Coordinates of C-alpha atoms in Angstrom, one line a residue:
X262 CA -12.3 9.8 26.5
X263 CA -8.6 9.7 27.0
X264 CA -6.5 12.9 27.1
X265 CA -4.6 11.6 24.0
X266 CA -7.7 11.6 21.9
X267 CA -8.7 15.1 23.0
X268 CA -5.3 16.6 22.2
X269 CA -4.5 14.7 19.0
X270 CA -4.4 16.5 15.7
X271 CA -5.3 13.3 13.8
X272 CA -8.2 13.7 11.3
X273 CA -7.8 10.8 9.0
X274 CA -6.0 7.5 8.4
X275 CA -4.5 6.7 5.0
X276 CA -4.2 3.0 4.3
X277 CA -1.9 1.2 2.0
X278 CA -3.5 -1.9 0.6
X279 CA -1.2 -4.8 -0.5
X280 CA 0.6 -6.2 2.5
X281 CA -1.0 -3.7 4.9
X282 CA -4.8 -4.4 4.8
X283 CA -4.7 -7.5 2.6
X284 CA -2.3 -10.5 2.5
X285 CA -1.9 -9.8 -1.2
X286 CA 1.9 -9.3 -1.4
X287 CA 2.2 -13.1 -1.4
X288 CA -0.1 -13.1 -4.5
X289 CA 2.1 -10.4 -6.1
X290 CA 5.1 -12.6 -5.3
X291 CA 3.5 -15.4 -7.3
X292 CA 2.5 -13.2 -10.2
X293 CA 5.8 -11.3 -10.7
X294 CA 7.9 -14.3 -10.3
X295 CA 5.8 -16.1 -13.0
X296 CA 6.3 -13.0 -15.2
X297 CA 10.0 -13.1 -14.7
X298 CA 10.1 -16.8 -15.8
X299 CA 7.9 -15.9 -18.8
X300 CA 10.3 -13.1 -19.8
X301 CA 13.4 -15.3 -19.6
X302 CA 14.5 -16.4 -16.2
X303 CA 13.8 -16.8 -12.4
X304 CA 13.7 -13.8 -10.2
X305 CA 16.3 -13.3 -7.5
X306 CA 15.2 -12.5 -4.0
X307 CA 17.0 -9.2 -4.3
X308 CA 15.0 -8.2 -7.3
X309 CA 11.8 -9.2 -5.6
X310 CA 12.5 -7.1 -2.6
X311 CA 13.1 -4.1 -4.9
X312 CA 9.6 -4.5 -6.4
X313 CA 7.7 -4.8 -3.1
X314 CA 5.4 -1.8 -2.8
X315 CA 6.6 -0.3 -6.0
X316 CA 4.6 1.2 -8.8
X317 CA 3.9 -1.1 -11.7
X318 CA 6.1 1.0 -14.0
X319 CA 9.1 0.7 -11.6
X320 CA 8.5 -3.0 -10.8
X321 CA 8.4 -3.9 -14.5
X322 CA 11.5 -1.9 -15.3
X323 CA 13.2 -3.6 -12.4
X324 CA 12.3 -7.0 -13.8
X325 CA 13.5 -6.1 -17.3
X326 CA 16.8 -4.7 -15.9
X327 CA 17.4 -7.9 -13.9
X328 CA 16.9 -10.0 -17.0
X329 CA 19.0 -7.6 -19.1
X330 CA 16.1 -6.9 -21.3
X331 CA 15.6 -3.7 -23.3
X332 CA 12.8 -1.7 -21.7
X333 CA 10.9 -1.2 -25.0
X334 CA 7.6 0.6 -24.3
X335 CA 5.6 -2.1 -26.3
X336 CA 7.4 -4.9 -24.4
X337 CA 6.7 -3.2 -21.1
X338 CA 3.0 -2.7 -22.0
X339 CA 2.7 -6.3 -23.0
X340 CA 4.3 -7.5 -19.7
X341 CA 2.0 -5.3 -17.7
X342 CA -1.1 -6.6 -19.6
X343 CA 0.0 -10.2 -18.8
X344 CA 0.8 -9.5 -15.2
X345 CA -2.4 -7.7 -14.5
X346 CA -4.4 -10.4 -16.1
X347 CA -2.6 -13.0 -14.0
X348 CA -3.1 -10.9 -10.8
X349 CA -6.8 -10.6 -11.6
X350 CA -7.0 -14.4 -11.6
X351 CA -5.2 -14.6 -8.3
X352 CA -7.2 -11.8 -6.7
X353 CA -10.4 -13.5 -7.8
X354 CA -9.5 -16.6 -5.9
X355 CA -9.8 -14.7 -2.6
X356 CA -7.9 -12.0 -0.7
X357 CA -7.1 -12.8 2.9
X358 CA -7.1 -9.9 5.4
X359 CA -4.0 -9.0 7.4
X360 CA -4.4 -9.6 11.1
X361 CA -6.5 -7.0 12.8
X362 CA -7.0 -5.0 9.6
X363 CA -10.8 -5.5 9.2
X364 CA -11.5 -4.6 12.8
X365 CA -9.2 -1.5 12.8
X366 CA -10.8 -0.2 9.6
X367 CA -14.3 -0.5 11.1
X368 CA -13.1 1.2 14.3
X369 CA -11.7 4.1 12.4
X370 CA -15.0 4.6 10.6
X371 CA -17.0 4.3 13.8
X372 CA -14.8 7.0 15.4
X373 CA -15.7 9.5 12.6
X374 CA -12.1 9.8 11.3
X375 CA -11.6 10.3 7.6
X376 CA -10.3 7.3 5.7
X377 CA -8.6 6.8 2.3
X378 CA -7.1 3.9 0.5
X379 CA -3.7 4.8 -1.1
X380 CA -2.2 2.1 -3.3
X381 CA 0.3 1.8 -6.1
X382 CA -1.9 -0.9 -7.6
X383 CA -3.9 0.3 -10.7
X384 CA -7.6 0.9 -10.5
X385 CA -8.6 -2.3 -12.3
X386 CA -7.1 -4.5 -9.6
X387 CA -8.0 -2.1 -6.8
X388 CA -11.7 -2.6 -7.7
X389 CA -11.3 -6.3 -7.1
X390 CA -9.8 -5.6 -3.7
X391 CA -12.5 -3.1 -2.7
X392 CA -15.1 -5.9 -3.1
X393 CA -13.3 -7.6 -0.1
X394 CA -12.3 -4.4 1.8
X395 CA -15.7 -2.8 1.6
X396 CA -16.1 0.6 -0.1
X397 CA -18.0 1.9 2.9
X398 CA -14.7 1.9 4.8
X399 CA -13.2 4.7 2.7
X400 CA -14.1 8.3 1.8
X401 CA -11.7 8.0 -1.2
X402 CA -9.3 5.7 -2.9
X403 CA -6.2 6.7 -4.9
X404 CA -4.6 4.3 -7.3
X405 CA -1.2 4.1 -8.9
X406 CA -2.5 4.9 -12.4
X407 CA -4.3 8.0 -11.1
X408 CA -1.4 10.2 -10.0
X409 CA 1.6 11.6 -11.9
X410 CA 4.1 9.3 -10.1
X411 CA 3.6 6.3 -7.7
X412 CA 5.2 5.6 -4.4
X413 CA 7.9 6.4 -3.3
X414 CA 6.9 9.7 -4.8
X415 CA 4.6 11.5 -2.3
X416 CA 2.0 12.2 -5.0
X417 CA -0.5 9.4 -4.0
X418 CA -0.5 10.6 -0.3
X419 CA -0.7 14.3 -1.3
X420 CA -3.7 13.5 -3.5
X421 CA -5.5 11.5 -0.7
X422 CA -5.0 14.4 1.8
X423 CA -6.3 16.8 -0.8
X424 CA -9.4 14.8 -1.5
X425 CA -10.1 14.7 2.2
X426 CA -9.6 18.4 2.5
X427 CA -6.8 18.0 5.0
X428 CA -3.1 18.7 5.3
X429 CA -0.9 15.6 5.2
X430 CA 0.3 16.5 8.8
X431 CA -3.3 15.8 9.9
X432 CA -3.1 12.2 8.6
X433 CA -1.6 9.0 9.8
X434 CA -0.5 6.7 7.0
X435 CA -0.3 2.9 7.6
X436 CA 2.3 1.1 5.5
X437 CA 4.2 -2.1 5.2
X438 CA 7.1 -1.4 2.8
X439 CA 10.1 0.9 2.5
X440 CA 8.6 2.3 -0.7
X441 CA 5.3 3.2 0.9
X442 CA 6.8 4.5 4.1
X443 CA 9.1 6.8 2.1
X444 CA 6.1 8.2 0.1
X445 CA 4.0 8.9 3.1
X446 CA 6.8 10.5 5.0
X447 CA 7.8 12.7 2.0
X448 CA 4.2 13.8 1.8
X449 CA 4.3 15.0 5.5
X450 CA 2.4 12.2 7.2
X451 CA 3.2 10.4 10.4
X452 CA 3.7 6.8 9.3
X453 CA 2.6 3.6 11.2
X454 CA 4.7 0.8 9.8
X455 CA 3.5 -2.8 10.1
X456 CA 6.1 -4.7 8.0
X457 CA 5.0 -7.7 5.9
X458 CA 7.6 -9.3 3.5
X459 CA 10.5 -6.9 4.0
X460 CA 12.2 -4.8 6.7
X461 CA 11.5 -1.1 6.7
X462 CA 14.2 1.4 7.9
X463 CA 13.5 3.5 11.0
X464 CA 12.9 7.2 10.9
X465 CA 11.8 9.9 13.3
X466 CA 8.4 10.1 11.6
X467 CA 7.8 6.3 11.6
X468 CA 6.3 4.2 14.4
X469 CA 6.5 0.5 14.2
X470 CA 4.1 -2.3 15.3
X471 CA 4.3 -6.0 14.5
X472 CA 0.5 -6.2 13.8
X473 CA -2.7 -4.2 13.5
X474 CA -4.3 -6.7 15.8
X475 CA -5.3 -5.1 19.1
X476 CA -4.7 -1.6 17.8
X477 CA -7.3 0.9 19.0
X478 CA -8.4 4.3 17.8
X479 CA -7.0 5.8 21.0
X480 CA -3.6 4.2 20.0
X481 CA -3.8 5.9 16.6
X482 CA -4.5 9.2 18.2
X483 CA -1.6 8.7 20.6
X484 CA 0.8 7.8 17.7
X485 CA -0.1 11.1 16.1
X486 CA 0.5 13.4 19.1
X487 CA 3.4 15.9 18.8
X488 CA 6.6 14.1 19.9
X489 CA 5.0 10.7 19.7
X490 CA 7.5 9.7 16.9

């Protein structure tokens, strides 16, 4: 066993879902752009970037603002119902894995580390995704509609650490978006960033890799060592 593993304080890995474990951000791109057209016009790339990794409430308000629509609660609710129905159709067609994600999930479990899924996606769609991901890979899952506020608020990551009986500082969060990285960092986690559709700003608590492919459990422990960031 490497010295990094023996001195690491890492006890659990907290996984983002869309764009991190699954190649589903491209599906969200399809769904939310279709919603924008349905509501009145095409979505700009700037607006799309603002919605990546966001909670459904924030993403919908961003779309409404971009189209100069009044964020009436009933209109927002109707838009969400349509979007989640469409996303259910897209998810049901198949959810490709991100490179290296399946193997890394399995390695984390085999090593005896805690594991939790932490997503801004609501539970209804998360259940679709868990059929692909495998519920056996996670001790817990926290969804966007199960916390007081979604990412970039730290609440989802704080809840995941609490469910695991750990402090956030004992957890490594794996994220792909600025929104998710900000949430994990604010909660007190070290953050491994594997960008997907958008760039993520650097920070002392963030470590960057191009892919999960080839990542080992020893690497995860090393990333979490004091001073590793």
